[in-house]
Coordinates of C-alpha atoms and ligand atoms in Angstrom, one line a residue:
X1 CA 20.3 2.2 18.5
X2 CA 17.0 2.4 19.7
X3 CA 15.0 -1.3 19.2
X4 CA 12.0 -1.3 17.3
X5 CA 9.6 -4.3 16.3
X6 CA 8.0 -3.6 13.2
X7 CA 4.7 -6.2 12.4
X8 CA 3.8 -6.6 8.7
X9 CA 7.4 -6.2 7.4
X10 CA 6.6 -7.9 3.7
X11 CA 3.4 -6.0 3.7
X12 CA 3.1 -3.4 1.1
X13 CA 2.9 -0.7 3.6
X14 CA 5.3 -2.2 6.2
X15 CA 8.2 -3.3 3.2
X16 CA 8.3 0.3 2.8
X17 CA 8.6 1.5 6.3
X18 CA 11.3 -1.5 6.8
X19 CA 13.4 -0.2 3.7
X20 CA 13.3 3.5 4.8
X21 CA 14.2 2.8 8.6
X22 CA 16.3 -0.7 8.7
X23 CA 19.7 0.5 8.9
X24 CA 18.9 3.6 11.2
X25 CA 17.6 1.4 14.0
X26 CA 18.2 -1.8 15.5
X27 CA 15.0 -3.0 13.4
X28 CA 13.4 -6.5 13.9
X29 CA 10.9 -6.7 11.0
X30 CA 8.2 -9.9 10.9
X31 CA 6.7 -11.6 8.7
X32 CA 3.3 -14.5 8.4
X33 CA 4.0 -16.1 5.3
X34 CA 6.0 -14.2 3.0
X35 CA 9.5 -13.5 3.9
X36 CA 10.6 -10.7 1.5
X37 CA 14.0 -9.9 3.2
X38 CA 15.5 -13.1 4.0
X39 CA 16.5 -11.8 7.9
X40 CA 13.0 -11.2 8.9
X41 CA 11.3 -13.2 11.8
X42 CA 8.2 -15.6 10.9
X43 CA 5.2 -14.3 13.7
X44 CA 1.6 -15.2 13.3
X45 CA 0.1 -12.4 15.7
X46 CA -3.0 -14.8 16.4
X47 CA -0.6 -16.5 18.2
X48 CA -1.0 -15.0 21.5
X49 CA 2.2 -17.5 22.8
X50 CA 4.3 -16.5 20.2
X51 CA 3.6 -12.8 20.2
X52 CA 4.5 -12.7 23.7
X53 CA 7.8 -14.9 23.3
X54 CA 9.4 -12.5 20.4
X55 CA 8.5 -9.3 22.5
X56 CA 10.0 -10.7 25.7
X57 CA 13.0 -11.9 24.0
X58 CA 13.4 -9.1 22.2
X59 CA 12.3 -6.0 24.1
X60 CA 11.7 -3.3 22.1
X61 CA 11.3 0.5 22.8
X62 CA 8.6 0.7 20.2
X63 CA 6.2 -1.1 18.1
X64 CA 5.0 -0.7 15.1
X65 CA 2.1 -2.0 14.3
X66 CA 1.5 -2.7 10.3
X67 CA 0.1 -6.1 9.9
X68 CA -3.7 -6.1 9.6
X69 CA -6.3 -7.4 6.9
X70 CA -6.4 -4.4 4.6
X71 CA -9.8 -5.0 3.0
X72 CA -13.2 -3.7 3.2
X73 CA -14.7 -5.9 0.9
X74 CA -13.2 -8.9 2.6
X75 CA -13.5 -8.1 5.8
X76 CA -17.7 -9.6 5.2
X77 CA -16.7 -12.8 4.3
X78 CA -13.9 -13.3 7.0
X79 CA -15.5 -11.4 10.1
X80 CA -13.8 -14.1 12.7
X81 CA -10.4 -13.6 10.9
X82 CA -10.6 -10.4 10.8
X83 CA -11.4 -9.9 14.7
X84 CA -8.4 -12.2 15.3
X85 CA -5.8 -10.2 13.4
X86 CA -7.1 -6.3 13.3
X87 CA -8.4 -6.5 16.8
X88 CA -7.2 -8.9 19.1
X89 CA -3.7 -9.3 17.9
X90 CA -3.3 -5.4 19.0
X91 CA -5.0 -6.1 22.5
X92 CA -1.8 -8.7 22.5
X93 CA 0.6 -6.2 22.0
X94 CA -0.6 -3.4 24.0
X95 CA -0.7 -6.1 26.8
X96 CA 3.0 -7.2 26.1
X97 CA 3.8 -3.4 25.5
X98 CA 2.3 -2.4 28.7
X99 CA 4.5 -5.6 30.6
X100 CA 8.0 -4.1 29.1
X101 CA 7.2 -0.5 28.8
X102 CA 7.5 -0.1 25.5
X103 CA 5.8 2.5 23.1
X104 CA 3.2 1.8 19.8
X105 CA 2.9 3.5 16.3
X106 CA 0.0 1.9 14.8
X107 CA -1.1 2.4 10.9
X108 CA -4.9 3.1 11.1
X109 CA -7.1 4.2 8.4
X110 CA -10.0 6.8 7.8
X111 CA -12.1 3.6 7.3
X112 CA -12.2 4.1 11.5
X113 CA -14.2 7.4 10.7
X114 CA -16.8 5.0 9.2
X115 CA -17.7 2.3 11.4
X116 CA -20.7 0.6 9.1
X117 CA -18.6 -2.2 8.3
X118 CA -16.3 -4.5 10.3
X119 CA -12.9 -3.2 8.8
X120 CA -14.2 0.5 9.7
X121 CA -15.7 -0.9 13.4
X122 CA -12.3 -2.9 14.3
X123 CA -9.7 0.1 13.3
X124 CA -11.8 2.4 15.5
X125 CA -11.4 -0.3 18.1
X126 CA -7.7 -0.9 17.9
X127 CA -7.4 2.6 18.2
X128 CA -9.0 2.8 21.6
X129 CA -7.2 -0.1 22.7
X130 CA -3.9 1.3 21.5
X131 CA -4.3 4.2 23.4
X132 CA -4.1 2.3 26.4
X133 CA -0.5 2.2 25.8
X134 CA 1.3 3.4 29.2
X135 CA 4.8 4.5 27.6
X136 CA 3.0 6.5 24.4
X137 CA 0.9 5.4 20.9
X138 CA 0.7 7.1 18.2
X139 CA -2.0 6.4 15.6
X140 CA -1.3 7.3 11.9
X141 CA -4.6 7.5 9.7
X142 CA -4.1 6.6 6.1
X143 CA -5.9 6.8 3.0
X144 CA -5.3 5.1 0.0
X145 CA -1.6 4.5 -0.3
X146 CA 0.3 5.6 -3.3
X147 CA 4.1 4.5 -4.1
X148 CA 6.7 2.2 -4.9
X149 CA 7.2 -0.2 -1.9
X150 CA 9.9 -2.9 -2.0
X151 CA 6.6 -5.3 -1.8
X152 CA 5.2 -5.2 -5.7
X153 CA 3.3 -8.4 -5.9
X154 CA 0.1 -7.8 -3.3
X155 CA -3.2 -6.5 -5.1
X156 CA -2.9 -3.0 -3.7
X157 CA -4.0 0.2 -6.3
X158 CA -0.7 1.2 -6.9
X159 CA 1.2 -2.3 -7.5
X160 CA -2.0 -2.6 -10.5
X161 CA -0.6 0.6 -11.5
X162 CA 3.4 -0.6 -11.8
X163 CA 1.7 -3.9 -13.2
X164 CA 0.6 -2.2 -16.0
X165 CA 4.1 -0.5 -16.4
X166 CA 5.6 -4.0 -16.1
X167 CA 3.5 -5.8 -18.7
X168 CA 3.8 -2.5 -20.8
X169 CA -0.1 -2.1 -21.1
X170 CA -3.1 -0.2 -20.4
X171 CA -5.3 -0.1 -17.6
X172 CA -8.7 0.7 -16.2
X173 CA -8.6 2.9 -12.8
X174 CA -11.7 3.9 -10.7
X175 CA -12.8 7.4 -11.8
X176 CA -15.8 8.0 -9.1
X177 CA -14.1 8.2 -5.8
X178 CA -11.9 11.8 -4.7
X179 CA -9.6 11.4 -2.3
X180 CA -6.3 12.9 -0.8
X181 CA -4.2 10.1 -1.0
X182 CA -1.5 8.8 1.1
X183 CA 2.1 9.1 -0.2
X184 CA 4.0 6.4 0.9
X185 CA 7.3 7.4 2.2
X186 CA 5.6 9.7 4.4
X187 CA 5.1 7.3 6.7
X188 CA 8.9 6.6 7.2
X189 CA 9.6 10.1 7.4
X190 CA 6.9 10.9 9.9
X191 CA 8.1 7.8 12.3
X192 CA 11.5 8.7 11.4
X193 CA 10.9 12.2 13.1
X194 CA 8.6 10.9 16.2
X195 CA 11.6 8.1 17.1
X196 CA 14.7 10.8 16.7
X197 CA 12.9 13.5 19.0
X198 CA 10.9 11.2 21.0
X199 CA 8.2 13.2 20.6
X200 CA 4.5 13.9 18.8
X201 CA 3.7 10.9 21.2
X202 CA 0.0 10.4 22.2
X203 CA -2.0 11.7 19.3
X204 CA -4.3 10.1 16.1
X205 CA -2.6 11.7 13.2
X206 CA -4.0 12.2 9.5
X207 CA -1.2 11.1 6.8
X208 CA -2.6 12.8 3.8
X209 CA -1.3 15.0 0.7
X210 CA -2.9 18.3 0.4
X211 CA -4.5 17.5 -3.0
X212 CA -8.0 15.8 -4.2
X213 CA -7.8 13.7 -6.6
X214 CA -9.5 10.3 -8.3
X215 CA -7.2 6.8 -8.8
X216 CA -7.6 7.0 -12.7
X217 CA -6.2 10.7 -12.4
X218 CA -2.9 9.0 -10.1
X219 CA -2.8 6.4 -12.6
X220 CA -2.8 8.7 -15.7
X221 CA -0.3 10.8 -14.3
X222 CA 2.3 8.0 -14.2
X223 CA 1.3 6.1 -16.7
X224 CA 1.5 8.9 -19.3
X225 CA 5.3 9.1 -18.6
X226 CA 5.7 5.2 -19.8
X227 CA 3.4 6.3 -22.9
X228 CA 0.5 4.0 -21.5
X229 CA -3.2 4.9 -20.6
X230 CA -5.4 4.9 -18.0
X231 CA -8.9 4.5 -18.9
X232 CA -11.8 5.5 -16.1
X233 CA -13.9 3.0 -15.0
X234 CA -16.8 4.5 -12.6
X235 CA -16.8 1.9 -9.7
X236 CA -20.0 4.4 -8.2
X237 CA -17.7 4.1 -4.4
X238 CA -20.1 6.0 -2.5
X239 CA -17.6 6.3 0.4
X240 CA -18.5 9.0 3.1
X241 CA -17.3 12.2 2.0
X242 CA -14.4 13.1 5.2
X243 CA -12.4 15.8 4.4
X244 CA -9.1 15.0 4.9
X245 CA -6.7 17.0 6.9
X246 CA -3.4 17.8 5.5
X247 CA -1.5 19.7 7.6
X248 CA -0.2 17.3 10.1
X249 CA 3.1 15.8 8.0
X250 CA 4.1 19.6 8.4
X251 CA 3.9 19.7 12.0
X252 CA 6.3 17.1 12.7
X253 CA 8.8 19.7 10.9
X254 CA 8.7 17.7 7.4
X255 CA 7.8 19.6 4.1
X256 CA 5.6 16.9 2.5
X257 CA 5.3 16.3 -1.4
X258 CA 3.2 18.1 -3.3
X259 CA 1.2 16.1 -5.7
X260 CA 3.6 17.0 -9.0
X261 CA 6.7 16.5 -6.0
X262 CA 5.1 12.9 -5.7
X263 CA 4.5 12.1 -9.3
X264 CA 7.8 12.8 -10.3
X265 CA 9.4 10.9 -7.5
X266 CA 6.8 7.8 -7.8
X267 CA 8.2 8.0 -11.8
X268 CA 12.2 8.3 -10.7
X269 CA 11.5 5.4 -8.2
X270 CA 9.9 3.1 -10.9
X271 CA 12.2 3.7 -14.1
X272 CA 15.0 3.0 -11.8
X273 CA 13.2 0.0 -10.5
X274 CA 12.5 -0.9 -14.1
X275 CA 16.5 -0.3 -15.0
X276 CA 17.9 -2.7 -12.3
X277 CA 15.3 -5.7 -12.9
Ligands
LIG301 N1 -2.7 0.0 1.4 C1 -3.5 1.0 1.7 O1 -4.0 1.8 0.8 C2 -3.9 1.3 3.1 C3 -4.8 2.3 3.4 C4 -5.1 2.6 4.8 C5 -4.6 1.8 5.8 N2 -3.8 0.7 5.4 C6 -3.2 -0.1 6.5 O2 -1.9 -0.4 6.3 C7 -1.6 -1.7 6.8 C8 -0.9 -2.6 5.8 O3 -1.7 -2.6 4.7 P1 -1.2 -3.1 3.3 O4 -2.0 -2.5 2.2 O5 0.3 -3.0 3.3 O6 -1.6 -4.7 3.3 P2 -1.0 -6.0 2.6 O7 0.1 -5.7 1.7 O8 -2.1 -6.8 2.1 O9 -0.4 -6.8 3.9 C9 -1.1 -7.4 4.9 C10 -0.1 -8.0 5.8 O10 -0.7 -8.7 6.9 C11 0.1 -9.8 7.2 N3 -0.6 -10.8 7.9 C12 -1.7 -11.5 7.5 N4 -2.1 -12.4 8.5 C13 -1.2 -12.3 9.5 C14 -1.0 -13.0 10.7 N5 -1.8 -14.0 11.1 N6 0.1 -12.6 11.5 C15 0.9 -11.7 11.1 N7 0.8 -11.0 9.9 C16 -0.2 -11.3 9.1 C17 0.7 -10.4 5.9 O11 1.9 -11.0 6.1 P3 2.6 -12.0 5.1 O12 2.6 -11.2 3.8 O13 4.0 -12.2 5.6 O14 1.8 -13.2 5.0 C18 0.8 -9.1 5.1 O15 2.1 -8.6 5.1 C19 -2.9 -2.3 7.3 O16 -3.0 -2.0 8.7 C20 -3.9 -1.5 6.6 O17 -5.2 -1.4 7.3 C21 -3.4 0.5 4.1

């Protein structure tokens, strides 16, 4: 079974990835301070020491590299943190990666296409430095992630949308931004694919369903099948207009969701979620 380390494994990204991929590989998932399967390992990756102890001991064949501050608006008020964790924890790990010859998948963002703020700047910059990797990278660009993920609890858009499910109650949902969003179990499938044919390696990937749409349209679309609303609120995001590419998933020989395939999976996933609370 190939080895993989997998950083951010409570995340609400990485939960997901972990879920999909534990019991195919020989998966080591790690936490910082929220265990949410009780056999993951605690690592702070500011810990340079202790970053290079778990990969020495446990000498994986590839990395994946979740685990970074995931907002924008934060990232102002908590520049040095940010630095630590989104940038130099991954010059750690391409270091140790390089020493043991292993590979790295890193989740990125589009946010590296727009390098006004620090969150934008330091993706773009992990990117470069994770294409240092000798043994292979490859860099997965995400937009705004859509789906259930074994993580429910962090304030991501579509946990606010299962809250409102939960507490059986409306919601407001920005109206202003169009996006292709990000369905979430792509990501497993696409790593999935990479690990089993050891190949795609060496490449920045976009991870992106071929369809525009608005987070109030998302939410409306799942709500309406738990007879709940989603009201627009106009946030006025003026994020830079990038037009998303779609086509990759389907080079890695996956047929990816459409946006109705995704709605009525997201729905499936949460009444059965819903069912075994
Ligand atoms: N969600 C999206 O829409 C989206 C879009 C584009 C890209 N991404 C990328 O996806 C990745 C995950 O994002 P997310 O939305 O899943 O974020 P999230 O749920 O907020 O998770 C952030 C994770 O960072 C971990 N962490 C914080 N400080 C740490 C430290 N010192 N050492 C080790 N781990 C630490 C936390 O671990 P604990 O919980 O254990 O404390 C947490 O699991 C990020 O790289 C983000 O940029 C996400």
């Amino acid at each position: 079974m190939t080895k993989i380390l997998l950083t951010g494994a409570s995340s609400y990204v990485g939960a997901r990835i972990y879920e999909d991929l534990k019991n195919k590989y020989g998966l080591v998932g790690t936490y910082f301070q929220h265990q949410l399967f009780p056999e993951l390992v605690q690592l702070d990756l500011t810990d340079k020491r202790a970053v290079e102890q778990i990969i020495s001991q446990q000498k994986p064949k590839i990395i994946i590299h979740v685990a970074n501050y995931p907002s924008v608006k934060e990232a102002a008020n908590n520049e040095p943190g940010y630095i630590k964790l989104n940038k130099e924890a991954t010059e750690t790990l391409v270091g140790m990666a390089n020493k043991i010859g292993a590979k790295i998948i890193f989740i990125s963002s589009f946010a590296a296409l727009n390098t006004s703020d620090i969150y934008g700047k330091l993706k773009l910059e992990s990117e470069e430095i994770v294409k240092k990797t000798q043994a292979g990278y490859l860099i997965l660009r995400l937009r705004l992630v859509i789906g259930l993920s074994p993580n429910t609890v962090n304030d991501r858009s579509f946990n606010r949308i299962l809250r409102c499910v939960i507490n059986q109650q409306s919601g407001e949902f920005d109206n202003s931004w169009v996006f292709r969003p990000t369905y979430l179990p792509h990501l497993s499938q696409v790593i999935d694919q990479v690990i089993k044919h050891n190949n795609f390696w060496n490449k920045t990937i976009s991870i992106v369903i071929d369809h525009e749409t608005t987070l109030k349209q998302i939410a409306q679309d799942i709500l309406k099948e738990f007879e709940l609303e989603a009201k627009a609120a106009e946030r006025g995001h003026d994020f830079p207009v990038i037009k998303e590419d779609a086509s990759a998933i389907a080079e890695f020989g996956l047929k990816p969701a459409t946006y109705k395939e995704m709605i009525k999976e997201i729905v499936r996933e949460v009444k059965q979620m819903i069912t075994y609370r």
